[in-house]
XYZ file of C-alpha atoms in Angstrom:
750
model
C 114.834 108.179 231.667
C 110.868 107.774 231.890
C 109.185 110.304 229.684
C 107.367 111.725 232.526
C 110.688 112.794 234.166
C 111.552 115.188 231.421
C 111.180 118.846 232.633
C 110.423 121.807 230.469
C 108.105 120.333 227.959
C 104.449 120.891 227.595
C 102.238 118.766 230.227
C 100.603 116.691 227.288
C 103.767 115.773 225.626
C 104.521 112.625 227.874
C 101.050 111.130 227.196
C 101.525 111.901 223.415
C 104.891 109.875 223.495
C 103.079 106.944 225.398
C 100.411 107.044 222.766
C 103.346 106.492 220.363
C 104.534 103.600 222.328
C 107.397 105.504 224.016
C 107.638 104.979 227.625
C 111.329 105.854 228.135
C 113.990 107.902 226.324
C 116.978 106.271 224.556
C 120.172 106.775 226.199
C 121.430 109.507 223.723
C 117.974 111.352 224.289
C 118.471 111.113 228.042
C 121.980 112.522 227.698
C 120.510 115.479 225.559
C 117.937 116.177 228.312
C 120.751 116.011 231.022
C 122.786 118.386 228.805
C 119.948 120.944 228.986
C 118.282 120.487 225.624
C 114.901 121.164 227.317
C 116.269 124.155 229.232
C 117.385 126.236 226.349
C 121.019 124.995 226.121
C 122.626 124.682 222.825
C 123.435 121.139 221.688
C 125.146 118.958 219.002
C 123.908 115.682 218.728
C 125.906 113.282 216.862
C 124.080 109.991 216.983
C 123.239 106.982 214.498
C 120.241 107.190 212.196
C 117.177 105.620 214.060
C 118.430 106.646 217.502
C 115.991 109.428 218.212
C 117.479 112.545 216.961
C 114.001 113.894 215.756
C 112.697 113.370 219.313
C 115.609 115.365 220.693
C 114.635 118.180 218.243
C 110.979 117.846 219.404
C 112.204 118.137 222.998
C 114.101 121.475 222.278
C 111.367 123.001 220.035
C 108.377 122.189 222.237
C 110.205 123.346 225.357
C 110.992 126.547 223.668
C 107.339 126.849 222.829
C 106.288 126.148 226.282
C 108.354 129.003 227.502
C 106.523 131.211 225.174
C 109.064 131.044 222.275
C 109.152 130.203 218.590
C 111.250 127.414 216.910
C 112.612 126.742 213.425
C 113.463 123.311 211.977
C 116.163 123.738 209.079
C 116.231 120.994 206.632
C 118.424 120.466 203.401
C 115.574 119.363 201.108
C 112.200 120.421 200.347
C 111.051 116.884 200.242
C 112.373 116.452 203.821
C 110.536 119.876 204.882
C 107.362 118.378 203.695
C 107.923 115.075 205.671
C 108.900 117.020 208.797
C 105.845 119.463 208.481
C 103.547 116.278 208.338
C 105.385 114.609 211.143
C 104.899 117.751 213.343
C 101.391 118.426 212.437
C 100.207 115.987 215.058
C 101.213 118.718 217.634
C 98.434 120.947 216.255
C 95.877 119.166 218.098
C 97.513 120.286 221.368
C 97.654 123.926 220.239
C 101.112 124.139 218.759
C 100.868 125.721 215.129
C 103.268 124.602 212.498
C 104.129 126.221 209.128
C 106.338 125.233 206.265
C 108.458 127.623 203.920
C 110.421 126.349 201.106
C 109.251 128.356 198.066
C 109.543 131.810 196.721
C 112.989 133.427 197.567
C 111.566 137.207 197.536
C 108.608 136.276 199.917
C 109.242 137.474 203.477
C 106.928 134.809 204.932
C 104.958 137.191 207.241
C 102.059 134.717 207.442
C 104.608 132.562 209.368
C 104.846 135.073 212.205
C 101.940 133.479 214.303
C 103.426 129.897 213.941
C 105.107 128.341 216.909
C 107.206 125.713 214.697
C 108.488 126.723 211.299
C 110.152 124.046 209.032
C 112.237 125.440 206.160
C 115.142 124.685 203.941
C 118.449 126.403 204.804
C 118.113 128.419 201.385
C 114.700 129.772 202.357
C 115.846 130.762 205.657
C 118.679 132.697 204.274
C 116.343 134.479 201.773
C 113.986 135.160 204.694
C 117.004 136.809 206.660
C 117.762 138.842 203.551
C 114.450 140.125 202.884
C 114.010 141.151 206.510
C 111.223 138.648 207.759
C 110.392 140.456 211.097
C 109.618 136.983 212.952
C 113.218 135.891 212.633
C 114.011 138.318 215.506
C 111.555 136.200 217.703
C 113.339 132.869 217.328
C 114.146 131.187 220.474
C 115.114 127.739 219.031
C 116.719 126.675 215.875
C 117.148 122.969 214.986
C 119.793 122.277 211.875
C 119.163 118.841 210.691
C 121.865 116.994 208.745
C 124.283 119.542 209.823
C 127.297 117.542 208.227
C 126.052 119.087 205.090
C 128.115 122.204 206.075
C 130.754 120.098 204.380
C 128.876 120.321 200.963
C 130.655 122.910 198.627
C 127.212 123.879 197.029
C 124.839 123.998 199.951
C 127.163 123.910 202.926
C 128.145 127.783 203.018
C 124.352 128.785 203.132
C 123.833 126.876 206.096
C 126.883 128.146 207.656
C 126.321 131.613 207.199
C 122.573 131.450 207.903
C 123.265 129.981 211.428
C 125.990 132.625 212.153
C 123.407 135.356 211.222
C 120.659 133.808 213.248
C 122.951 133.702 216.149
C 124.015 137.522 215.545
C 120.259 138.422 215.492
C 119.314 136.425 218.518
C 122.523 136.144 220.867
C 120.591 133.899 223.436
C 119.365 131.718 220.433
C 119.370 127.806 221.301
C 120.932 126.005 218.400
C 120.276 122.094 218.175
C 122.589 120.555 215.390
C 121.687 117.059 214.339
C 123.718 114.503 212.205
C 124.239 110.903 212.295
C 127.867 111.272 210.555
C 130.164 113.813 212.017
C 133.724 112.746 212.164
C 134.563 116.004 214.191
C 131.512 116.771 216.140
C 133.646 118.667 218.826
C 134.444 121.343 216.179
C 130.816 121.850 215.248
C 129.950 122.127 219.088
C 132.901 124.483 219.502
C 131.645 126.728 216.774
C 128.025 126.783 218.125
C 129.122 127.125 221.783
C 127.095 123.995 222.308
C 127.033 120.891 224.533
C 127.983 117.771 222.827
C 126.258 114.314 222.688
C 128.307 112.019 220.666
C 127.044 108.533 220.783
C 127.204 105.286 218.795
C 124.166 103.667 220.476
C 121.422 102.218 218.160
C 118.157 100.755 219.353
C 118.741 97.798 217.079
C 122.065 96.377 215.931
C 123.480 97.602 212.544
C 125.698 94.960 211.066
C 128.185 96.273 208.516
C 130.104 93.887 206.212
C 131.160 93.072 202.674
C 129.814 90.440 200.549
C 132.389 88.441 198.693
C 132.099 84.842 197.123
C 129.378 82.851 198.714
C 129.424 84.723 202.151
C 128.980 87.976 204.000
C 132.214 89.022 205.904
C 131.183 91.093 208.902
C 133.351 93.896 210.476
C 133.545 91.809 213.682
C 135.444 88.936 211.834
C 132.393 86.761 211.643
C 130.961 85.361 208.305
C 127.516 84.034 207.252
C 126.917 82.096 204.092
C 125.000 83.935 201.356
C 125.067 82.072 198.344
C 124.915 83.412 194.746
C 123.223 81.004 192.323
C 124.403 80.181 188.786
C 123.651 83.176 186.444
C 122.672 85.408 189.396
C 124.145 88.682 190.381
C 125.386 89.201 193.890
C 122.800 92.002 194.368
C 119.938 89.805 193.374
C 121.023 87.186 195.705
C 121.152 89.560 198.508
C 117.608 90.772 197.575
C 116.457 87.365 197.297
C 117.975 86.404 200.678
C 116.407 89.548 202.198
C 112.916 88.681 200.934
C 113.221 85.296 202.441
C 113.216 86.964 205.709
C 110.310 89.368 204.878
C 112.752 92.283 204.551
C 113.159 95.065 202.159
C 116.444 96.359 200.351
C 117.941 99.692 199.342
C 120.591 99.304 196.602
C 122.845 102.311 196.286
C 124.376 102.790 192.722
C 126.444 105.699 191.115
C 124.286 106.859 188.212
C 120.752 107.231 186.978
C 121.180 104.699 184.216
C 122.487 102.115 186.706
C 119.643 102.779 189.027
C 117.060 102.169 186.334
C 118.974 99.039 184.888
C 119.356 97.450 188.486
C 115.650 98.058 189.213
C 114.549 96.414 185.907
C 116.727 93.379 186.753
C 115.792 93.222 190.551
C 112.169 93.305 189.446
C 112.704 89.632 188.249
C 113.677 88.794 191.748
C 110.649 90.380 193.464
C 107.896 89.676 191.356
C 107.481 86.145 192.268
C 107.506 87.135 195.851
C 104.305 89.088 195.878
C 100.928 87.936 197.129
C 97.569 88.708 195.341
C 96.942 91.777 197.500
C 100.350 93.372 196.819
C 100.009 92.718 193.241
C 96.731 94.438 192.922
C 97.892 97.577 195.122
C 101.187 97.747 193.059
C 99.193 97.649 189.583
C 97.136 100.658 191.050
C 100.383 102.436 191.991
C 101.926 101.632 188.675
C 98.834 103.546 187.020
C 99.302 106.362 189.243
C 103.015 106.638 188.238
C 102.183 106.549 184.594
C 99.836 109.535 185.328
C 102.665 111.714 186.563
C 104.264 112.242 183.165
C 104.026 110.950 179.549
C 107.567 109.898 179.459
C 109.700 106.738 179.141
C 110.748 107.152 182.778
C 107.275 107.056 184.070
C 106.633 103.904 181.961
C 109.736 102.135 182.939
C 109.199 102.977 186.682
C 105.569 101.910 186.461
C 106.672 98.537 184.805
C 109.263 98.013 187.732
C 106.751 98.765 190.370
C 104.208 96.467 189.094
C 106.876 93.863 189.953
C 107.758 95.157 193.381
C 110.860 97.095 192.567
C 111.684 100.771 191.880
C 114.469 103.276 190.867
C 114.900 106.710 192.653
C 117.110 109.445 191.295
C 116.909 113.198 190.524
C 115.752 112.664 187.027
C 112.399 111.205 188.306
C 109.623 113.844 188.900
C 108.989 114.644 192.794
C 105.652 112.884 192.418
C 107.451 109.801 191.239
C 109.852 109.791 194.206
C 106.915 110.575 196.811
C 105.011 107.612 195.504
C 107.944 105.263 195.491
C 109.131 106.428 199.166
C 105.638 105.964 200.682
C 105.138 102.577 199.114
C 108.669 101.563 200.312
C 107.946 102.573 203.797
C 104.814 100.202 203.736
C 107.193 97.658 202.495
C 104.914 97.263 199.528
C 107.850 97.884 197.237
C 110.431 95.448 198.148
C 113.704 97.017 196.833
C 114.817 100.471 195.586
C 117.903 100.898 193.389
C 118.706 104.746 193.967
C 121.604 107.193 193.557
C 122.940 108.510 196.827
C 120.613 111.428 196.922
C 118.136 109.115 198.832
C 120.563 108.873 201.743
C 120.234 112.651 202.330
C 117.744 112.501 205.142
C 114.488 111.197 203.611
C 113.000 108.497 205.833
C 113.222 105.268 203.765
C 114.434 102.685 206.296
C 115.073 99.105 205.049
C 116.277 95.729 206.340
C 119.446 95.852 204.192
C 121.240 98.446 202.559
C 123.713 97.350 199.731
C 126.251 99.825 198.400
C 126.868 98.374 195.187
C 128.912 101.074 193.600
C 131.544 102.616 195.930
C 133.078 104.722 193.192
C 131.583 107.509 191.123
C 132.755 109.711 188.216
C 134.410 112.948 189.174
C 134.813 115.670 186.681
C 137.437 117.243 188.636
C 139.623 114.035 189.004
C 138.786 113.175 185.558
C 137.762 109.624 186.218
C 136.124 107.385 189.000
C 136.786 108.308 192.479
C 135.859 106.427 195.830
C 132.944 107.690 197.721
C 133.802 109.457 201.169
C 133.352 107.303 204.445
C 130.714 109.851 205.399
C 128.755 109.521 202.307
C 128.804 105.568 202.617
C 127.969 105.717 206.504
C 124.933 107.804 205.625
C 123.774 105.246 203.125
C 124.527 102.510 205.689
C 122.498 104.301 208.291
C 119.267 103.602 206.358
C 119.349 100.030 207.295
C 117.202 98.966 210.203
C 113.860 100.471 211.685
C 112.999 99.940 215.289
C 109.797 98.017 215.851
C 109.766 96.737 212.199
C 113.265 95.074 211.847
C 115.171 92.744 214.163
C 118.285 94.120 212.888
C 119.786 96.262 210.118
C 122.405 95.258 207.858
C 124.613 97.270 205.447
C 126.775 95.468 202.813
C 129.467 96.491 200.331
C 130.360 94.189 197.397
C 133.657 92.939 196.495
C 134.969 91.150 193.423
C 138.399 89.818 194.864
C 139.936 89.027 198.061
C 142.041 92.153 197.912
C 139.081 94.194 197.321
C 137.442 92.564 200.363
C 140.262 93.759 202.713
C 140.220 97.228 200.885
C 136.512 97.743 201.702
C 136.683 96.534 205.229
C 139.514 99.030 205.910
C 138.254 101.784 203.664
C 134.497 101.909 204.893
C 133.505 99.112 207.610
C 136.273 99.810 209.966
C 136.854 103.729 209.358
C 135.258 106.656 210.909
C 133.658 109.578 208.797
C 135.973 112.201 207.730
C 135.934 115.512 209.527
C 133.359 117.993 208.023
C 135.146 121.088 206.786
C 133.710 124.556 206.037
C 133.585 125.513 202.267
C 132.907 129.130 202.985
C 136.307 130.517 201.605
C 135.518 129.468 198.098
C 134.773 132.431 195.883
C 131.360 131.482 194.594
C 130.126 131.014 197.994
C 131.485 134.303 198.946
C 130.281 136.372 196.133
C 126.554 135.618 197.213
C 127.036 135.811 201.069
C 129.276 138.842 201.303
C 126.766 140.802 199.215
C 123.966 139.608 201.277
C 125.654 140.286 204.682
C 126.315 143.801 203.432
C 122.901 144.432 201.868
C 121.034 143.025 204.941
C 122.902 145.318 207.435
C 125.254 142.725 209.092
C 128.322 144.481 208.200
C 129.034 148.015 207.023
C 132.938 147.954 206.404
C 135.475 145.418 205.593
C 136.564 145.229 209.337
C 132.845 144.372 210.166
C 132.714 141.744 207.489
C 135.769 140.021 208.881
C 134.366 140.489 212.300
C 131.109 138.705 211.329
C 132.877 135.921 209.258
C 134.902 135.239 212.598
C 131.586 133.700 213.962
C 131.703 130.932 211.280
C 132.756 127.477 211.263
C 135.586 128.347 208.817
C 137.004 130.686 211.539
C 136.554 128.110 214.317
C 138.561 125.369 212.010
C 141.276 127.823 210.506
C 141.896 130.384 213.057
C 145.337 129.018 214.001
C 146.526 127.649 210.550
C 146.751 130.675 208.258
C 143.023 130.375 207.479
C 142.593 134.063 208.625
C 144.970 135.260 206.009
C 143.404 133.145 203.408
C 139.780 134.461 204.246
C 140.977 138.060 204.005
C 142.377 137.562 200.513
C 139.047 135.947 199.362
C 137.126 138.615 200.842
C 139.086 141.417 199.254
C 139.085 139.730 195.986
C 135.168 139.201 196.261
C 134.610 142.866 197.317
C 136.479 144.039 194.253
C 134.373 142.120 192.071
C 131.136 143.224 193.826
C 132.371 146.907 193.522
C 133.380 146.573 189.911
C 129.854 145.079 188.850
C 128.092 148.064 190.832
C 126.688 145.819 193.532
C 128.646 147.743 196.472
C 130.266 150.972 197.164
C 133.280 151.719 199.420
C 135.599 149.222 200.502
C 138.894 149.415 202.278
C 138.539 151.309 205.719
C 135.642 153.309 204.196
C 131.976 152.698 204.868
C 130.682 149.760 202.819
C 127.100 149.737 201.527
C 125.206 148.009 198.914
C 123.769 149.857 195.859
C 120.210 149.677 195.049
C 121.253 147.127 192.376
C 123.001 145.276 195.054
C 120.073 145.249 197.353
C 117.995 143.848 194.492
C 120.402 141.021 193.491
C 120.483 140.053 197.135
C 116.732 140.115 197.577
C 116.419 137.951 194.477
C 118.867 135.397 195.874
C 120.869 135.575 192.850
C 124.514 134.800 192.548
C 126.028 138.157 191.832
C 127.798 136.720 188.744
C 124.383 135.392 187.449
C 123.240 138.983 187.842
C 126.212 140.379 186.066
C 125.798 137.995 183.012
C 121.993 138.816 182.996
C 122.609 142.655 183.073
C 125.356 142.564 180.518
C 123.094 140.453 178.163
C 120.094 142.676 178.611
C 122.083 145.833 178.107
C 123.394 144.474 174.806
C 120.145 143.546 173.288
C 117.302 146.042 172.913
C 114.569 143.346 171.785
C 115.539 139.997 173.063
C 113.691 136.805 171.598
C 112.530 133.995 173.888
C 115.423 131.775 172.889
C 117.931 134.679 173.495
C 116.390 135.004 176.921
C 116.340 131.274 177.621
C 120.042 131.075 176.589
C 120.953 134.100 178.712
C 119.608 132.641 182.107
C 121.071 129.165 180.968
C 124.652 130.371 180.920
C 124.452 131.846 184.432
C 126.139 129.835 187.398
C 122.563 129.470 189.040
C 121.347 127.229 185.957
C 122.882 123.732 185.847
C 123.446 123.455 181.989
C 122.659 120.241 180.053
C 125.510 118.068 179.399
C 126.773 117.860 175.598
C 126.788 114.379 174.539
C 128.742 113.027 171.659
C 127.788 114.756 168.366
C 126.091 117.678 170.181
C 129.027 119.839 169.549
C 128.586 119.823 165.790
C 124.746 120.040 165.975
C 124.635 122.901 168.208
C 127.597 124.790 166.650
C 125.447 124.859 163.599
C 122.443 126.169 165.707
C 124.512 128.923 167.196
C 125.633 130.237 163.837
C 122.297 129.953 162.491
C 120.451 131.906 165.443
C 123.485 134.097 166.502
C 121.482 137.157 165.998
C 119.053 136.033 168.747
C 121.792 135.849 171.385
C 122.018 138.416 174.209
C 125.530 139.140 173.787
C 128.205 138.123 171.390
C 128.973 134.577 170.311
C 132.369 133.712 171.573
C 135.104 132.405 169.224
C 135.467 128.689 168.614
C 139.095 129.092 169.404
C 138.041 129.918 172.951
C 137.257 126.265 173.448
C 136.017 126.258 177.230
C 133.852 129.184 176.823
C 132.455 128.313 173.443
C 131.540 124.770 174.988
C 129.852 126.482 177.815
C 127.927 128.684 175.308
C 126.786 125.517 173.401
C 125.779 123.775 176.767
C 123.728 126.714 177.627
C 122.279 126.702 174.026
C 121.217 123.201 174.544
C 119.537 123.898 177.765
C 117.802 127.058 176.087
C 116.503 124.787 173.164
C 114.906 122.379 175.529
C 113.361 125.417 177.277
C 112.227 126.737 173.884
C 110.733 123.364 172.997
C 108.743 123.190 176.372
C 107.518 126.694 175.723
C 106.299 125.770 172.062
C 104.259 122.810 173.580
C 106.452 119.787 172.432
C 105.268 116.677 174.122
C 107.059 116.040 177.277
C 108.101 112.553 176.200
C 109.552 113.905 173.132
C 111.706 116.357 175.034
C 112.928 113.770 177.420
C 114.022 111.557 174.557
C 115.498 114.396 172.414
C 117.678 115.786 175.307
C 118.325 112.554 177.266
C 116.650 114.069 180.477
C 114.077 112.648 182.968
C 110.700 114.484 183.867
C 112.426 115.739 187.025
C 115.088 117.308 184.939
C 112.672 118.962 182.881
C 110.532 120.285 185.816
C 113.941 121.400 187.570
C 115.064 123.386 184.522
C 111.691 125.080 183.926
C 111.517 126.058 187.578
C 115.005 127.377 187.555
C 114.360 129.357 184.243
C 111.015 130.793 185.586
C 112.913 132.092 188.768
C 115.935 133.388 186.858
C 113.644 135.098 184.121
C 111.618 136.541 187.091
C 114.969 137.935 188.498
C 115.850 139.309 184.865
C 112.498 141.059 184.841
C 113.185 142.860 188.242
C 116.730 143.814 187.143
C 115.424 145.168 183.795
C 112.958 147.189 185.767
C 115.487 148.464 188.220
C 117.715 149.604 185.204
C 114.858 150.958 183.284
C 115.337 148.602 180.250
C 112.722 148.379 177.316
C 112.953 144.472 177.486
C 110.624 143.960 180.645
C 107.663 143.080 178.520
C 109.698 140.542 176.436
C 111.194 139.055 179.655
C 107.699 138.694 181.151
C 106.272 136.973 178.136
C 109.259 134.550 178.002
C 108.864 133.871 181.631
C 105.063 133.121 181.465
C 105.573 130.915 178.577
C 108.153 128.588 180.138
C 106.199 128.732 183.313
C 103.273 127.251 181.591
C 104.924 125.474 178.672
C 102.783 127.238 176.025
C 102.879 129.529 172.972
C 102.131 133.247 173.425
C 98.426 132.916 172.536
C 97.822 130.474 175.542
C 99.522 132.385 178.311
C 96.243 133.928 179.638
C 94.304 130.778 179.455
C 97.205 128.371 180.847
C 97.330 130.555 184.048
C 93.818 129.334 184.950
C 94.133 126.827 187.997
C 93.780 123.297 186.654
C 94.077 124.083 182.998
C 97.785 123.702 181.981
C 99.328 123.278 178.740
C 97.364 120.455 177.114
C 93.907 121.571 178.214
C 94.614 125.035 177.239
C 95.422 124.063 173.667
C 92.195 122.024 173.453
C 90.085 124.900 174.795
C 91.777 127.370 172.324
C 91.212 125.042 169.464
C 87.392 125.042 170.624
C 87.126 128.760 170.219
C 87.978 129.497 173.986
C 90.971 131.823 173.748
C 91.112 133.778 177.026
C 90.332 133.625 180.627
C 87.429 136.032 179.915
C 86.146 133.667 177.405
C 86.240 130.585 179.547
C 84.358 132.676 182.269
C 81.355 133.081 179.847
C 81.842 129.878 177.722
C 79.102 127.483 176.734
C 79.667 124.711 179.282
C 78.941 121.851 176.663
C 81.772 123.351 174.711
C 84.114 123.325 177.634
C 82.958 119.757 178.564
C 83.662 118.705 174.865
C 86.986 120.267 174.828
C 88.061 118.604 178.130
C 86.941 115.083 176.585
C 83.787 114.867 178.646
C 85.525 114.989 182.158
C 82.880 116.615 184.342
C 84.879 117.036 187.527
C 87.789 118.662 185.573
C 85.273 120.951 183.599
C 83.677 122.201 186.742
C 86.987 122.821 188.637
C 88.231 124.813 185.651
C 84.966 126.797 185.159
C 84.944 127.608 188.708
C 88.699 128.691 188.797
C 87.897 130.935 185.959
C 85.092 132.673 187.780
C 82.216 131.014 185.719
C 78.811 131.857 187.492
C 77.361 128.385 187.180
C 80.115 125.712 186.675
C 78.107 122.702 187.638
C 77.945 120.120 184.784
C 74.709 118.293 185.852
C 72.874 117.472 182.735
C 75.441 119.065 180.281
C 76.221 117.133 177.223
C 79.562 117.507 175.621
C 79.590 119.408 172.270
C 81.113 116.753 169.894
C 82.479 119.387 167.587
C 84.667 120.845 170.455
C 86.315 117.396 171.086
C 89.985 117.502 169.988
C 90.547 115.601 166.730
C 93.726 113.796 167.533
C 93.375 110.280 169.034
C 94.469 110.558 172.600
C 93.366 107.355 174.092
C 96.163 107.521 176.553
C 94.588 110.664 178.005
C 91.275 109.011 178.230
C 92.658 106.315 180.503
C 94.377 108.836 182.740
C 98.061 108.494 181.481
C 98.437 111.454 179.476
C 96.203 114.083 181.151
C 98.305 114.448 184.310
C 101.559 115.289 182.800
C 103.549 118.022 184.658
C 102.208 120.892 182.199
C 98.544 120.123 183.244
C 98.904 121.599 186.638
């Protein structure tokens, strides 16, 4: 189908596609148009990666805008939201306004009301619905990217309930669901009352196989020699072979440690394949990476990148991951060793994908478990980019002939498992039942069940006893919510959220987290910072740090030494599981306390065995939960509000109490705040009236930084022309790393 033959889209869109080199639609895209995607018809598109799913979404959204409507694009990750916002921003030159929403869960996003296309995570959309964002009523088209994630126990129920609510709000809503790997796409289409495009077509060939011995054994029965040299690992041999054909490689492993060690080894393979210009650009990137944080992770990643390799995992800071992804897309970085999180939709195609580790540790199983076919196929789908690669190739690694046969059967020849709703799990139900009642979608048990009948769970299990199970979970959850004062009524009576229940829903808290926080605050008149950090760390909304060997003894001693600071009673050591959870929360709280006490980031990373991404994740979560605790304390008229606010501000900025005001100035942060404080500038007001030479001296002579900081503080004359730094204001400690740019830009400086 020629792009000019597509009806319903804006007149300029065909010329835009031609400018992008697209003259005609791919077969799955043409099938989507024939199924009515530009006429407002709902659609499930289950088509391989690189087969044009995003263009199908654009056709749906732009045709909705052309009809005078508004479109929403739902993604699973913040990083993907930013990527899609940038991708869609090109439409703004044609008068289509684009906005992105990923942040504050209490924000109603009113500023998005005049946007034509909005990009948001499923959690953000859920919170917007809860908080009554008025523009949600005006949606005409919703795109759900990576819809197979309804199968994920953590995030799946949110996407499922959110789509059900959006369809309830807007009965004529067009829903376009996209995925590369849905084993039961027909079930999803039935749930969404949608047409189905289920295709295996790809613009370039994806060859799947298993490397064993000295050859690749493909799924079609053919073989190709790929020799492993003496002393060489199979992964390195594959990377070397790919580089010889000017290709890049993604290597998926099962842990952060393995990602880092693999990248370091593979750097030995890539470094000899770089030309002079690449080495220079990679050296510049390495310095940029070192500037992200003053941790060993930054240093190790920079060392790998200088040699053309990289690792990618959740312990890396978001800036680390963004820099690596961009350089890999440019084929400047030749190989990334990554955990499976990189397969979750971020655009990082490569010539070859190697699934090195097809098992990972499962706490539930108590050992190593095989990955699902769906997960492996998601990884494999990263191989091959149209217009850049002549083909894509995805390989697993076998150590024996039996394993070769097993991997071919298990992954190469297998179809992805069907996605299954995880909505009936109690943790999901707590959150979503309260929100459903609080936001007015249901005012009785019967109305709740009627609403839940519109979910994927009901579609899948209506005929197999699932309805009875759903009713049991609903009743158990309502009892819990009523017992904790979040809802009133139940049974056949009118069901409504209490004021407290409305607050919990608006704050986007798991009701169990709210109950834990309330119990802790009511038990403690004057909580300390550690007590508050520990309180939020033991909620279900905070992922606690893992207790390593020897930690039990250390944190048991700390628990008894600081028992008086806890919000609530220390459990008995004989309650083994509860006591261990308490200690894990204490370890997390101690990390937050260190951060708020200005301990250097690299020391925190080493002490707690975490990366800069972990630190930032825990800090952001603690700030959110303490903000929620502050709201709950205000709702309950507790005296602890000022203490909670101070603890929140300290963890937000990573500073002691005396620096809170100063660190809140844009561009200051924890290290610069301390330098300014030691130079006699103790508050924002002081900074506004400060002697510029003192400020410049405290900021180590950095004129642009000093100007920006003074301007943010409201100084009347922030310009630094002719200002000489006051030597007496310069920090005494030797911070040569800061001078060369490595230490200044750690995450606390922003």
